[in-house]
Amino acid sequence: MNISPFILFWAAIFTSNILLTNFLGMCSYLSVSKEMESAFGLGVAVIFVLTITCALNWLVYYYLLVPLHIVYLQYIIFIIVIAATVQLLELIIERFSPALYYTLGIFLPLITVNCAIFGVALFMIIRNYDFLQTLAYASGSGIGWLLAILMLAGIRSRIKDKLIPAGLQGAGISLIVTGIMALAFVGFSGIVNVQ
Amino acid sequence: MTKKDIFITSAFRENSVWRQILGICSSLAVTNLMMNSLIMGLGVIFTLIFSNLTISAIRNYTPRSVRMMVQVLIIGAYVIIVDIFLRAQLPDISKQLGPYVGLIITNCIIMGRAEAFAAKNAPLDSMIDGIGAGIGYTMVLLTISSIRELFGFGSLFGFQILGNWWLKWSIMVMAPSAFFLLAIMIWIINNKYYKVKAS
């Protein structure tokens, strides 16, 4: 695949948004979007972890798994790399920046099970991205995810005390809002195709 | 609880998707075609049954502090089996499902059942719980995908149902329809089955 990393970066944010077109990271997206502040914290943590773990996973895949012919173990290895990185990041941030730890700390454990992190790692393997493309795609996906969760949190804080049908309260209305957002993002598709 | 109770609870009463809002990612992503949904559902049922069985069997020997990691590794092993099987036997569907087979590992339903049920109950009960949760999940997938495939392609399981006169709804093939259909499904079930009243 020969797409310039720059284009891939923008495509990952808009035309193939990781959440609105690939449905990844829905669980934490639905549960942590009640307030703007926590949504922003989680989003930043996702960008951070996504970029670092994808770079690491790329290196592990092409310099360890492929030469050793154990590509079939990729799922388990990727999960271990992600879990270990998150733990390590937690320690480093706690040690060097207590202020940042205060904002991001509680979200880091949540991220280990965020499927967006794992999904992007699998996409980069399936689509044969090189290292730069992977970095661009991963950071772009992170920013796209942040954008989506911020939009939902903003809308949810506005409709909090509006009359919503009983059966739709909570997850139902969030899904409908997300559907409308996804519909709006369909407008971006066609600018560039990275599938 | 009797075995039947366990099954009904995990498949309907406390259904992972519409009641606990877990496993949304894959229930939205693979529902464009019924065949994909069915294969994905079977993969999840297989993984749930055996991961629940294994986790329950070793529950008394797993230290609490590392149990999450142990659970993830067990689930990962079964997902690899599913993935290799699909690649060998159904290469086309495996290609279409793409990364979503691997994403069964991070499907919250499986971790959820492992934590909530298998880590506390006997192996046989855990297996039944796994079957129930898996069937509950597959049911949701098939319901959504039947609507999307019928209106989007005019077919069911690849067989043409609606003739050439049918104008295909391209919105049903695209992402937004999955969000809307799942929301409507949750709405109907909340009203009809749980009789939720406005607070």
mmCIF file of C-alpha atoms in Angstrom:
data_model
loop_
_atom_site.group_PDB
_atom_site.id
_atom_site.type_symbol
_atom_site.label_atom_id
_atom_site.label_comp_id
_atom_site.label_asym_id
_atom_site.label_seq_id
_atom_site.Cartn_x
_atom_site.Cartn_y
_atom_site.Cartn_z
ATOM 1 C CA MET A 1 0.000 0.000 0.000
ATOM 2 C CA ASN A 2 1.352 3.348 -1.033
ATOM 3 C CA ILE A 3 -0.504 6.133 0.681
ATOM 4 C CA SER A 4 1.458 9.036 2.033
ATOM 5 C CA PRO A 5 1.444 9.069 5.857
ATOM 6 C CA PHE A 6 0.128 12.614 5.803
ATOM 7 C CA ILE A 7 -3.003 11.636 3.877
ATOM 8 C CA LEU A 8 -3.429 8.554 6.028
ATOM 9 C CA PHE A 9 -3.363 10.741 9.127
ATOM 10 C CA TRP A 10 -6.288 12.869 7.921
ATOM 11 C CA ALA A 11 -8.130 9.871 6.538
ATOM 12 C CA ALA A 12 -7.933 8.160 9.926
ATOM 13 C CA ILE A 13 -9.534 11.172 11.574
ATOM 14 C CA PHE A 14 -12.317 11.880 9.088
ATOM 15 C CA THR A 15 -13.067 9.410 6.312
ATOM 16 C CA SER A 16 -12.404 6.183 8.177
ATOM 17 C CA ASN A 17 -12.909 7.276 11.749
ATOM 18 C CA ILE A 18 -12.055 4.352 13.995
ATOM 19 C CA LEU A 19 -15.259 4.709 15.989
ATOM 20 C CA LEU A 20 -17.819 5.988 13.511
ATOM 21 C CA THR A 21 -16.949 3.718 10.583
ATOM 22 C CA ASN A 22 -15.135 0.787 12.196
ATOM 23 C CA PHE A 23 -17.124 0.692 15.449
ATOM 24 C CA LEU A 24 -14.065 0.234 17.641
ATOM 25 C CA GLY A 25 -13.811 1.371 21.251
ATOM 26 C CA MET A 26 -17.564 1.559 21.726
ATOM 27 C CA CYS A 27 -17.691 0.278 25.322
ATOM 28 C CA SER A 28 -15.651 3.027 26.956
ATOM 29 C CA TYR A 29 -17.071 5.524 24.452
ATOM 30 C CA LEU A 30 -20.592 4.899 25.718
ATOM 31 C CA SER A 31 -19.713 4.693 29.409
ATOM 32 C CA VAL A 32 -17.254 7.610 29.845
ATOM 33 C CA SER A 33 -19.093 10.195 27.745
ATOM 34 C CA LYS A 34 -21.295 11.706 30.437
ATOM 35 C CA GLU A 35 -18.990 14.675 31.068
ATOM 36 C CA MET A 36 -16.705 16.643 28.774
ATOM 37 C CA GLU A 37 -13.797 16.607 31.210
ATOM 38 C CA SER A 38 -13.510 12.875 31.685
ATOM 39 C CA ALA A 39 -14.199 12.315 27.988
ATOM 40 C CA PHE A 40 -11.279 14.581 27.141
ATOM 41 C CA GLY A 41 -8.980 12.819 29.640
ATOM 42 C CA LEU A 42 -9.801 9.404 28.254
ATOM 43 C CA GLY A 43 -9.433 10.634 24.680
ATOM 44 C CA VAL A 44 -5.961 12.046 25.311
ATOM 45 C CA ALA A 45 -4.929 8.835 27.053
ATOM 46 C CA VAL A 46 -6.155 6.858 24.027
ATOM 47 C CA ILE A 47 -4.096 8.989 21.586
ATOM 48 C CA PHE A 48 -1.031 8.513 23.772
ATOM 49 C CA VAL A 49 -1.336 4.761 24.271
ATOM 50 C CA LEU A 50 -2.523 4.073 20.714
ATOM 51 C CA THR A 51 0.509 5.739 19.117
ATOM 52 C CA ILE A 52 3.051 4.162 21.455
ATOM 53 C CA THR A 53 1.637 0.625 21.443
ATOM 54 C CA CYS A 54 1.128 0.586 17.673
ATOM 55 C CA ALA A 55 4.739 1.596 17.089
ATOM 56 C CA LEU A 56 5.892 -1.095 19.525
ATOM 57 C CA ASN A 57 3.586 -3.712 18.053
ATOM 58 C CA TRP A 58 4.831 -2.922 14.550
ATOM 59 C CA LEU A 59 8.428 -3.441 15.662
ATOM 60 C CA VAL A 60 7.553 -6.618 17.556
ATOM 61 C CA TYR A 61 5.613 -8.012 14.588
ATOM 62 C CA TYR A 62 8.198 -7.371 11.880
ATOM 63 C CA TYR A 63 11.391 -7.920 13.899
ATOM 64 C CA LEU A 64 10.289 -10.721 16.214
ATOM 65 C CA LEU A 65 7.184 -12.585 15.093
ATOM 66 C CA VAL A 66 7.916 -12.730 11.346
ATOM 67 C CA PRO A 67 11.573 -13.899 11.635
ATOM 68 C CA LEU A 68 10.599 -16.484 14.264
ATOM 69 C CA HIS A 69 7.596 -17.713 12.195
ATOM 70 C CA ILE A 70 5.155 -17.329 15.078
ATOM 71 C CA VAL A 71 2.804 -14.882 13.377
ATOM 72 C CA TYR A 72 -0.192 -16.927 14.560
ATOM 73 C CA LEU A 73 0.588 -15.820 18.115
ATOM 74 C CA GLN A 74 0.108 -12.150 17.170
ATOM 75 C CA TYR A 75 -3.133 -11.698 19.128
ATOM 76 C CA ILE A 76 -1.670 -12.822 22.424
ATOM 77 C CA ILE A 77 1.617 -10.980 21.905
ATOM 78 C CA PHE A 78 -0.167 -7.738 20.967
ATOM 79 C CA ILE A 79 -2.375 -7.919 24.053
ATOM 80 C CA ILE A 80 0.658 -8.512 26.270
ATOM 81 C CA VAL A 81 2.537 -5.582 24.682
ATOM 82 C CA ILE A 82 -0.495 -3.319 25.198
ATOM 83 C CA ALA A 83 -1.032 -4.380 28.818
ATOM 84 C CA ALA A 84 2.663 -4.029 29.649
ATOM 85 C CA THR A 85 2.932 -0.603 27.969
ATOM 86 C CA VAL A 86 -0.074 0.695 29.856
ATOM 87 C CA GLN A 87 1.365 -0.490 33.173
ATOM 88 C CA LEU A 88 4.739 1.047 32.360
ATOM 89 C CA LEU A 89 3.197 4.339 31.260
ATOM 90 C CA GLU A 90 1.230 4.467 34.486
ATOM 91 C CA LEU A 91 4.440 4.091 36.516
ATOM 92 C CA ILE A 92 6.368 6.659 34.456
ATOM 93 C CA ILE A 93 3.606 9.268 34.514
ATOM 94 C CA GLU A 94 3.072 8.778 38.241
ATOM 95 C CA ARG A 95 6.786 9.252 38.877
ATOM 96 C CA PHE A 96 7.462 12.275 36.639
ATOM 97 C CA SER A 97 4.212 14.170 36.329
ATOM 98 C CA PRO A 98 1.765 13.832 39.219
ATOM 99 C CA ALA A 99 -0.448 16.491 37.623
ATOM 100 C CA LEU A 100 -0.791 14.486 34.414
ATOM 101 C CA TYR A 101 -1.259 11.316 36.445
ATOM 102 C CA TYR A 102 -4.126 12.977 38.235
ATOM 103 C CA THR A 103 -5.928 13.616 34.926
ATOM 104 C CA LEU A 104 -4.982 10.475 32.982
ATOM 105 C CA GLY A 105 -4.234 7.977 35.763
ATOM 106 C CA ILE A 106 -7.703 6.594 36.311
ATOM 107 C CA PHE A 107 -8.245 6.090 32.583
ATOM 108 C CA LEU A 108 -5.104 4.148 31.831
ATOM 109 C CA PRO A 109 -6.288 0.749 33.170
ATOM 110 C CA LEU A 110 -9.520 1.169 31.172
ATOM 111 C CA ILE A 111 -7.501 1.445 28.004
ATOM 112 C CA THR A 112 -6.028 -2.046 28.154
ATOM 113 C CA VAL A 113 -9.430 -3.421 27.221
ATOM 114 C CA ASN A 114 -10.324 -0.672 24.731
ATOM 115 C CA CYS A 115 -10.772 -2.501 21.447
ATOM 116 C CA ALA A 116 -9.663 0.540 19.431
ATOM 117 C CA ILE A 117 -6.066 0.017 20.585
ATOM 118 C CA PHE A 118 -6.063 -3.646 19.609
ATOM 119 C CA GLY A 119 -8.103 -3.051 16.467
ATOM 120 C CA VAL A 120 -5.697 -0.462 15.047
ATOM 121 C CA ALA A 121 -2.804 -2.863 15.643
ATOM 122 C CA LEU A 122 -4.642 -5.542 13.659
ATOM 123 C CA PHE A 123 -5.596 -3.119 10.859
ATOM 124 C CA MET A 124 -1.991 -2.025 10.400
ATOM 125 C CA ILE A 125 -0.924 -5.655 9.918
ATOM 126 C CA ILE A 126 -3.793 -6.521 7.554
ATOM 127 C CA ARG A 127 -3.198 -3.411 5.419
ATOM 128 C CA ASN A 128 0.608 -3.847 5.357
ATOM 129 C CA TYR A 129 1.472 -0.366 6.580
ATOM 130 C CA ASP A 130 5.128 0.591 6.930
ATOM 131 C CA PHE A 131 6.420 2.193 10.104
ATOM 132 C CA LEU A 132 5.662 5.828 9.226
ATOM 133 C CA GLN A 133 2.217 4.961 7.899
ATOM 134 C CA THR A 134 1.525 3.057 11.110
ATOM 135 C CA LEU A 135 2.490 6.063 13.227
ATOM 136 C CA ALA A 136 0.303 8.371 11.144
ATOM 137 C CA TYR A 137 -2.628 5.962 11.127
ATOM 138 C CA ALA A 138 -2.410 5.288 14.869
ATOM 139 C CA SER A 139 -2.156 8.930 15.945
ATOM 140 C CA GLY A 140 -4.871 9.920 13.477
ATOM 141 C CA SER A 141 -7.174 7.192 14.787
ATOM 142 C CA GLY A 142 -6.550 8.369 18.338
ATOM 143 C CA ILE A 143 -7.438 11.945 17.430
ATOM 144 C CA GLY A 144 -10.508 10.726 15.547
ATOM 145 C CA TRP A 145 -11.607 8.783 18.610
ATOM 146 C CA LEU A 146 -11.099 11.840 20.831
ATOM 147 C CA LEU A 147 -13.146 13.904 18.389
ATOM 148 C CA ALA A 148 -16.005 11.386 18.449
ATOM 149 C CA ILE A 149 -16.135 11.040 22.238
ATOM 150 C CA LEU A 150 -15.918 14.827 22.733
ATOM 151 C CA MET A 151 -18.811 15.376 20.342
ATOM 152 C CA LEU A 152 -20.940 12.766 22.097
ATOM 153 C CA ALA A 153 -20.072 14.153 25.552
ATOM 154 C CA GLY A 154 -20.985 17.648 24.378
ATOM 155 C CA ILE A 155 -24.322 16.511 22.996
ATOM 156 C CA ARG A 156 -25.094 14.345 26.026
ATOM 157 C CA SER A 157 -24.486 17.214 28.440
ATOM 158 C CA ARG A 158 -26.992 19.272 26.434
ATOM 159 C CA ILE A 159 -29.744 16.635 26.290
ATOM 160 C CA LYS A 160 -29.261 15.534 29.916
ATOM 161 C CA ASP A 161 -32.439 17.127 31.215
ATOM 162 C CA LYS A 162 -34.520 16.940 28.067
ATOM 163 C CA LEU A 163 -37.458 14.563 27.793
ATOM 164 C CA ILE A 164 -36.231 11.296 26.327
ATOM 165 C CA PRO A 165 -38.521 8.239 25.911
ATOM 166 C CA ALA A 166 -38.035 5.920 28.908
ATOM 167 C CA GLY A 167 -36.779 2.952 26.932
ATOM 168 C CA LEU A 168 -34.206 5.045 25.101
ATOM 169 C CA GLN A 169 -32.531 6.649 28.095
ATOM 170 C CA GLY A 170 -28.823 5.926 28.529
ATOM 171 C CA ALA A 171 -27.309 3.746 25.841
ATOM 172 C CA GLY A 172 -30.213 3.992 23.410
ATOM 173 C CA ILE A 173 -30.104 7.742 22.887
ATOM 174 C CA SER A 174 -26.291 7.705 22.786
ATOM 175 C CA LEU A 175 -26.415 5.186 19.956
ATOM 176 C CA ILE A 176 -28.895 7.309 18.013
ATOM 177 C CA VAL A 177 -26.732 10.411 18.500
ATOM 178 C CA THR A 178 -23.722 8.399 17.336
ATOM 179 C CA GLY A 179 -25.702 7.238 14.321
ATOM 180 C CA ILE A 180 -26.432 10.829 13.332
ATOM 181 C CA MET A 181 -22.758 11.714 13.839
ATOM 182 C CA ALA A 182 -21.758 8.754 11.669
ATOM 183 C CA LEU A 183 -24.216 9.958 9.036
ATOM 184 C CA ALA A 184 -22.508 13.350 9.067
ATOM 185 C CA PHE A 185 -19.100 11.704 8.725
ATOM 186 C CA VAL A 186 -20.329 9.755 5.692
ATOM 187 C CA GLY A 187 -20.171 13.171 4.037
ATOM 188 C CA PHE A 188 -16.380 13.044 4.298
ATOM 189 C CA SER A 189 -16.086 9.682 2.567
ATOM 190 C CA GLY A 190 -15.037 9.815 -1.036
ATOM 191 C CA ILE A 191 -12.342 12.412 -0.350
ATOM 192 C CA VAL A 192 -9.829 9.624 0.152
ATOM 193 C CA ASN A 193 -10.233 5.859 0.490
ATOM 194 C CA VAL A 194 -7.835 3.912 2.699
ATOM 195 C CA GLN A 195 -9.654 0.599 3.047
ATOM 196 C CA MET B 1 -30.301 -21.788 40.244
ATOM 197 C CA THR B 2 -31.219 -24.630 37.927
ATOM 198 C CA LYS B 3 -29.355 -25.133 34.668
ATOM 199 C CA LYS B 4 -32.333 -23.821 32.707
ATOM 200 C CA ASP B 5 -32.440 -20.693 34.855
ATOM 201 C CA ILE B 6 -28.768 -20.021 34.228
ATOM 202 C CA PHE B 7 -29.306 -20.327 30.489
ATOM 203 C CA ILE B 8 -32.383 -18.089 30.373
ATOM 204 C CA THR B 9 -30.769 -15.476 32.602
ATOM 205 C CA SER B 10 -27.621 -15.122 30.522
ATOM 206 C CA ALA B 11 -29.378 -15.388 27.149
ATOM 207 C CA PHE B 12 -32.438 -13.192 27.740
ATOM 208 C CA ARG B 13 -32.993 -11.658 31.162
ATOM 209 C CA GLU B 14 -29.458 -10.291 31.484
ATOM 210 C CA ASN B 15 -28.550 -10.372 27.790
ATOM 211 C CA SER B 16 -25.072 -8.938 27.360
ATOM 212 C CA VAL B 17 -25.878 -6.676 24.422
ATOM 213 C CA TRP B 18 -29.232 -5.087 25.123
ATOM 214 C CA ARG B 19 -29.155 -5.244 28.920
ATOM 215 C CA GLN B 20 -25.501 -4.719 29.817
ATOM 216 C CA ILE B 21 -24.423 -2.848 26.647
ATOM 217 C CA LEU B 22 -21.355 -5.023 26.179
ATOM 218 C CA GLY B 23 -19.782 -6.243 22.967
ATOM 219 C CA ILE B 24 -21.261 -3.393 20.948
ATOM 220 C CA CYS B 25 -18.236 -3.004 18.658
ATOM 221 C CA SER B 26 -18.524 -6.346 16.959
ATOM 222 C CA SER B 27 -22.313 -6.466 17.055
ATOM 223 C CA LEU B 28 -22.282 -3.352 14.888
ATOM 224 C CA ALA B 29 -19.343 -4.129 12.636
ATOM 225 C CA VAL B 30 -20.143 -7.619 11.347
ATOM 226 C CA THR B 31 -23.881 -7.178 10.854
ATOM 227 C CA ASN B 32 -23.763 -6.090 7.201
ATOM 228 C CA LEU B 33 -24.352 -9.689 6.018
ATOM 229 C CA MET B 34 -26.181 -12.514 7.804
ATOM 230 C CA MET B 35 -23.518 -15.081 6.958
ATOM 231 C CA ASN B 36 -20.810 -12.957 8.601
ATOM 232 C CA SER B 37 -23.000 -12.518 11.665
ATOM 233 C CA LEU B 38 -23.669 -16.233 11.951
ATOM 234 C CA ILE B 39 -19.986 -17.182 11.678
ATOM 235 C CA MET B 40 -18.996 -14.439 14.115
ATOM 236 C CA GLY B 41 -21.719 -15.588 16.525
ATOM 237 C CA LEU B 42 -20.533 -19.200 16.334
ATOM 238 C CA GLY B 43 -16.947 -18.061 16.949
ATOM 239 C CA VAL B 44 -18.027 -16.136 20.031
ATOM 240 C CA ILE B 45 -20.149 -19.060 21.311
ATOM 241 C CA PHE B 46 -17.174 -21.424 20.924
ATOM 242 C CA THR B 47 -14.813 -19.019 22.684
ATOM 243 C CA LEU B 48 -17.313 -18.320 25.475
ATOM 244 C CA ILE B 49 -18.018 -21.985 26.183
ATOM 245 C CA PHE B 50 -14.421 -23.054 26.381
ATOM 246 C CA SER B 51 -12.995 -19.953 28.054
ATOM 247 C CA ASN B 52 -15.723 -20.137 30.711
ATOM 248 C CA LEU B 53 -15.029 -23.844 31.180
ATOM 249 C CA THR B 54 -11.264 -23.370 31.506
ATOM 250 C CA ILE B 55 -11.443 -20.293 33.717
ATOM 251 C CA SER B 56 -13.958 -21.981 35.977
ATOM 252 C CA ALA B 57 -11.897 -25.185 36.158
ATOM 253 C CA ILE B 58 -8.788 -23.360 37.349
ATOM 254 C CA ARG B 59 -10.596 -20.705 39.400
ATOM 255 C CA ASN B 60 -9.361 -22.084 42.734
ATOM 256 C CA TYR B 61 -5.731 -22.159 41.612
ATOM 257 C CA THR B 62 -5.524 -18.667 40.071
ATOM 258 C CA PRO B 63 -4.145 -15.954 42.375
ATOM 259 C CA ARG B 64 -6.535 -13.007 42.421
ATOM 260 C CA SER B 65 -3.864 -10.466 41.503
ATOM 261 C CA VAL B 66 -3.001 -12.036 38.132
ATOM 262 C CA ARG B 67 -6.411 -13.455 37.233
ATOM 263 C CA MET B 68 -7.169 -10.838 34.555
ATOM 264 C CA MET B 69 -3.967 -11.627 32.688
ATOM 265 C CA VAL B 70 -4.645 -15.370 32.982
ATOM 266 C CA GLN B 71 -8.173 -14.867 31.652
ATOM 267 C CA VAL B 72 -6.959 -12.813 28.701
ATOM 268 C CA LEU B 73 -4.377 -15.452 27.796
ATOM 269 C CA ILE B 74 -6.946 -18.263 27.973
ATOM 270 C CA ILE B 75 -9.415 -16.296 25.836
ATOM 271 C CA GLY B 76 -6.606 -15.408 23.415
ATOM 272 C CA ALA B 77 -5.692 -19.063 22.957
ATOM 273 C CA TYR B 78 -9.253 -20.003 21.987
ATOM 274 C CA VAL B 79 -9.591 -17.017 19.665
ATOM 275 C CA ILE B 80 -6.429 -18.127 17.869
ATOM 276 C CA ILE B 81 -8.046 -21.546 17.354
ATOM 277 C CA VAL B 82 -11.164 -19.889 15.886
ATOM 278 C CA ASP B 83 -9.021 -17.678 13.649
ATOM 279 C CA ILE B 84 -6.882 -20.515 12.303
ATOM 280 C CA PHE B 85 -9.985 -22.640 11.704
ATOM 281 C CA LEU B 86 -11.719 -19.861 9.757
ATOM 282 C CA ARG B 87 -8.633 -19.119 7.699
ATOM 283 C CA ALA B 88 -8.320 -22.772 6.713
ATOM 284 C CA GLN B 89 -11.993 -23.652 6.177
ATOM 285 C CA LEU B 90 -13.757 -20.415 5.226
ATOM 286 C CA PRO B 91 -11.073 -18.115 3.781
ATOM 287 C CA ASP B 92 -13.573 -15.732 2.128
ATOM 288 C CA ILE B 93 -15.526 -15.048 5.292
ATOM 289 C CA SER B 94 -12.301 -14.837 7.278
ATOM 290 C CA LYS B 95 -11.153 -12.081 4.917
ATOM 291 C CA GLN B 96 -14.423 -10.181 5.218
ATOM 292 C CA LEU B 97 -14.445 -10.372 8.998
ATOM 293 C CA GLY B 98 -10.855 -9.104 8.935
ATOM 294 C CA PRO B 99 -9.631 -7.940 12.323
ATOM 295 C CA TYR B 100 -12.961 -8.573 14.011
ATOM 296 C CA VAL B 101 -12.157 -12.236 14.633
ATOM 297 C CA GLY B 102 -9.057 -11.206 16.589
ATOM 298 C CA LEU B 103 -11.115 -8.572 18.333
ATOM 299 C CA ILE B 104 -13.145 -11.329 20.020
ATOM 300 C CA ILE B 105 -10.338 -11.197 22.616
ATOM 301 C CA THR B 106 -11.267 -7.664 23.618
ATOM 302 C CA ASN B 107 -15.008 -8.355 23.293
ATOM 303 C CA CYS B 108 -16.254 -7.272 26.702
ATOM 304 C CA ILE B 109 -18.895 -10.028 26.766
ATOM 305 C CA ILE B 110 -16.290 -12.747 27.146
ATOM 306 C CA MET B 111 -14.291 -10.967 29.860
ATOM 307 C CA GLY B 112 -17.589 -9.980 31.459
ATOM 308 C CA ARG B 113 -18.865 -13.557 31.687
ATOM 309 C CA ALA B 114 -15.467 -14.772 32.896
ATOM 310 C CA GLU B 115 -15.411 -12.185 35.697
ATOM 311 C CA ALA B 116 -19.092 -12.266 36.617
ATOM 312 C CA PHE B 117 -19.803 -15.969 36.330
ATOM 313 C CA ALA B 118 -16.974 -18.382 35.539
ATOM 314 C CA ALA B 119 -14.640 -17.067 38.245
ATOM 315 C CA LYS B 120 -17.204 -17.973 40.914
ATOM 316 C CA ASN B 121 -19.125 -21.011 39.642
ATOM 317 C CA ALA B 122 -18.660 -24.689 38.804
ATOM 318 C CA PRO B 123 -17.373 -25.679 35.321
ATOM 319 C CA LEU B 124 -20.635 -27.190 34.010
ATOM 320 C CA ASP B 125 -22.745 -24.203 35.088
ATOM 321 C CA SER B 126 -20.162 -21.880 33.550
ATOM 322 C CA MET B 127 -20.396 -23.725 30.250
ATOM 323 C CA ILE B 128 -24.185 -23.333 30.220
ATOM 324 C CA ASP B 129 -23.788 -19.657 31.048
ATOM 325 C CA GLY B 130 -21.357 -19.354 28.144
ATOM 326 C CA ILE B 131 -23.799 -21.019 25.732
ATOM 327 C CA GLY B 132 -26.574 -18.720 26.939
ATOM 328 C CA ALA B 133 -24.548 -15.533 26.613
ATOM 329 C CA GLY B 134 -23.269 -16.624 23.186
ATOM 330 C CA ILE B 135 -26.747 -17.420 21.887
ATOM 331 C CA GLY B 136 -28.060 -14.127 23.253
ATOM 332 C CA TYR B 137 -25.300 -12.293 21.382
ATOM 333 C CA THR B 138 -25.819 -14.251 18.150
ATOM 334 C CA MET B 139 -29.543 -13.534 18.302
ATOM 335 C CA VAL B 140 -28.922 -9.773 18.368
ATOM 336 C CA LEU B 141 -26.415 -10.052 15.514
ATOM 337 C CA LEU B 142 -28.796 -12.064 13.327
ATOM 338 C CA THR B 143 -31.729 -9.731 13.997
ATOM 339 C CA ILE B 144 -29.781 -6.618 13.011
ATOM 340 C CA SER B 145 -28.057 -8.254 10.058
ATOM 341 C CA SER B 146 -31.319 -9.683 8.673
ATOM 342 C CA ILE B 147 -32.738 -6.155 8.432
ATOM 343 C CA ARG B 148 -29.514 -4.695 7.026
ATOM 344 C CA GLU B 149 -29.012 -7.431 4.447
ATOM 345 C CA LEU B 150 -32.664 -7.525 3.366
ATOM 346 C CA PHE B 151 -32.937 -3.793 2.747
ATOM 347 C CA GLY B 152 -29.310 -3.190 1.743
ATOM 348 C CA PHE B 153 -28.815 -6.126 -0.665
ATOM 349 C CA GLY B 154 -32.325 -7.547 -1.039
ATOM 350 C CA SER B 155 -31.104 -10.942 0.117
ATOM 351 C CA LEU B 156 -30.914 -13.170 3.192
ATOM 352 C CA PHE B 157 -27.880 -15.431 3.755
ATOM 353 C CA GLY B 158 -26.865 -14.534 0.191
ATOM 354 C CA PHE B 159 -30.143 -15.793 -1.384
ATOM 355 C CA GLN B 160 -31.936 -13.116 -3.379
ATOM 356 C CA ILE B 161 -35.315 -12.513 -1.710
ATOM 357 C CA LEU B 162 -36.385 -9.218 -3.228
ATOM 358 C CA GLY B 163 -36.352 -9.067 -7.027
ATOM 359 C CA ASN B 164 -34.804 -6.577 -9.400
ATOM 360 C CA TRP B 165 -37.583 -4.085 -8.710
ATOM 361 C CA TRP B 166 -36.124 -3.515 -5.244
ATOM 362 C CA LEU B 167 -34.150 -0.306 -4.979
ATOM 363 C CA LYS B 168 -31.284 -1.097 -2.617
ATOM 364 C CA TRP B 169 -30.961 1.171 0.405
ATOM 365 C CA SER B 170 -27.275 2.024 0.437
ATOM 366 C CA ILE B 171 -27.670 3.545 3.921
ATOM 367 C CA MET B 172 -28.261 0.011 5.258
ATOM 368 C CA VAL B 173 -24.847 -1.079 4.006
ATOM 369 C CA MET B 174 -23.113 1.860 5.652
ATOM 370 C CA ALA B 175 -22.169 2.356 9.285
ATOM 371 C CA PRO B 176 -24.940 4.707 10.539
ATOM 372 C CA SER B 177 -27.754 2.175 10.026
ATOM 373 C CA ALA B 178 -26.113 -0.212 12.504
ATOM 374 C CA PHE B 179 -26.205 2.435 15.226
ATOM 375 C CA PHE B 180 -29.845 3.275 14.520
ATOM 376 C CA LEU B 181 -31.010 -0.345 14.345
ATOM 377 C CA LEU B 182 -29.298 -1.319 17.595
ATOM 378 C CA ALA B 183 -30.751 1.733 19.345
ATOM 379 C CA ILE B 184 -34.248 0.911 18.069
ATOM 380 C CA MET B 185 -33.839 -2.720 19.140
ATOM 381 C CA ILE B 186 -32.802 -1.666 22.659
ATOM 382 C CA TRP B 187 -35.741 0.736 22.755
ATOM 383 C CA ILE B 188 -38.312 -1.882 21.770
ATOM 384 C CA ILE B 189 -36.935 -4.475 24.174
ATOM 385 C CA ASN B 190 -36.811 -1.997 27.058
ATOM 386 C CA ASN B 191 -40.432 -1.085 26.485
ATOM 387 C CA LYS B 192 -41.902 -4.504 25.742
ATOM 388 C CA TYR B 193 -39.780 -6.830 27.858
ATOM 389 C CA TYR B 194 -38.595 -4.812 30.838
ATOM 390 C CA LYS B 195 -41.506 -2.338 30.817
ATOM 391 C CA VAL B 196 -39.219 0.577 31.665
ATOM 392 C CA LYS B 197 -41.121 3.602 32.950
ATOM 393 C CA ALA B 198 -39.991 7.211 32.605
ATOM 394 C CA SER B 199 -38.129 8.351 35.686
#
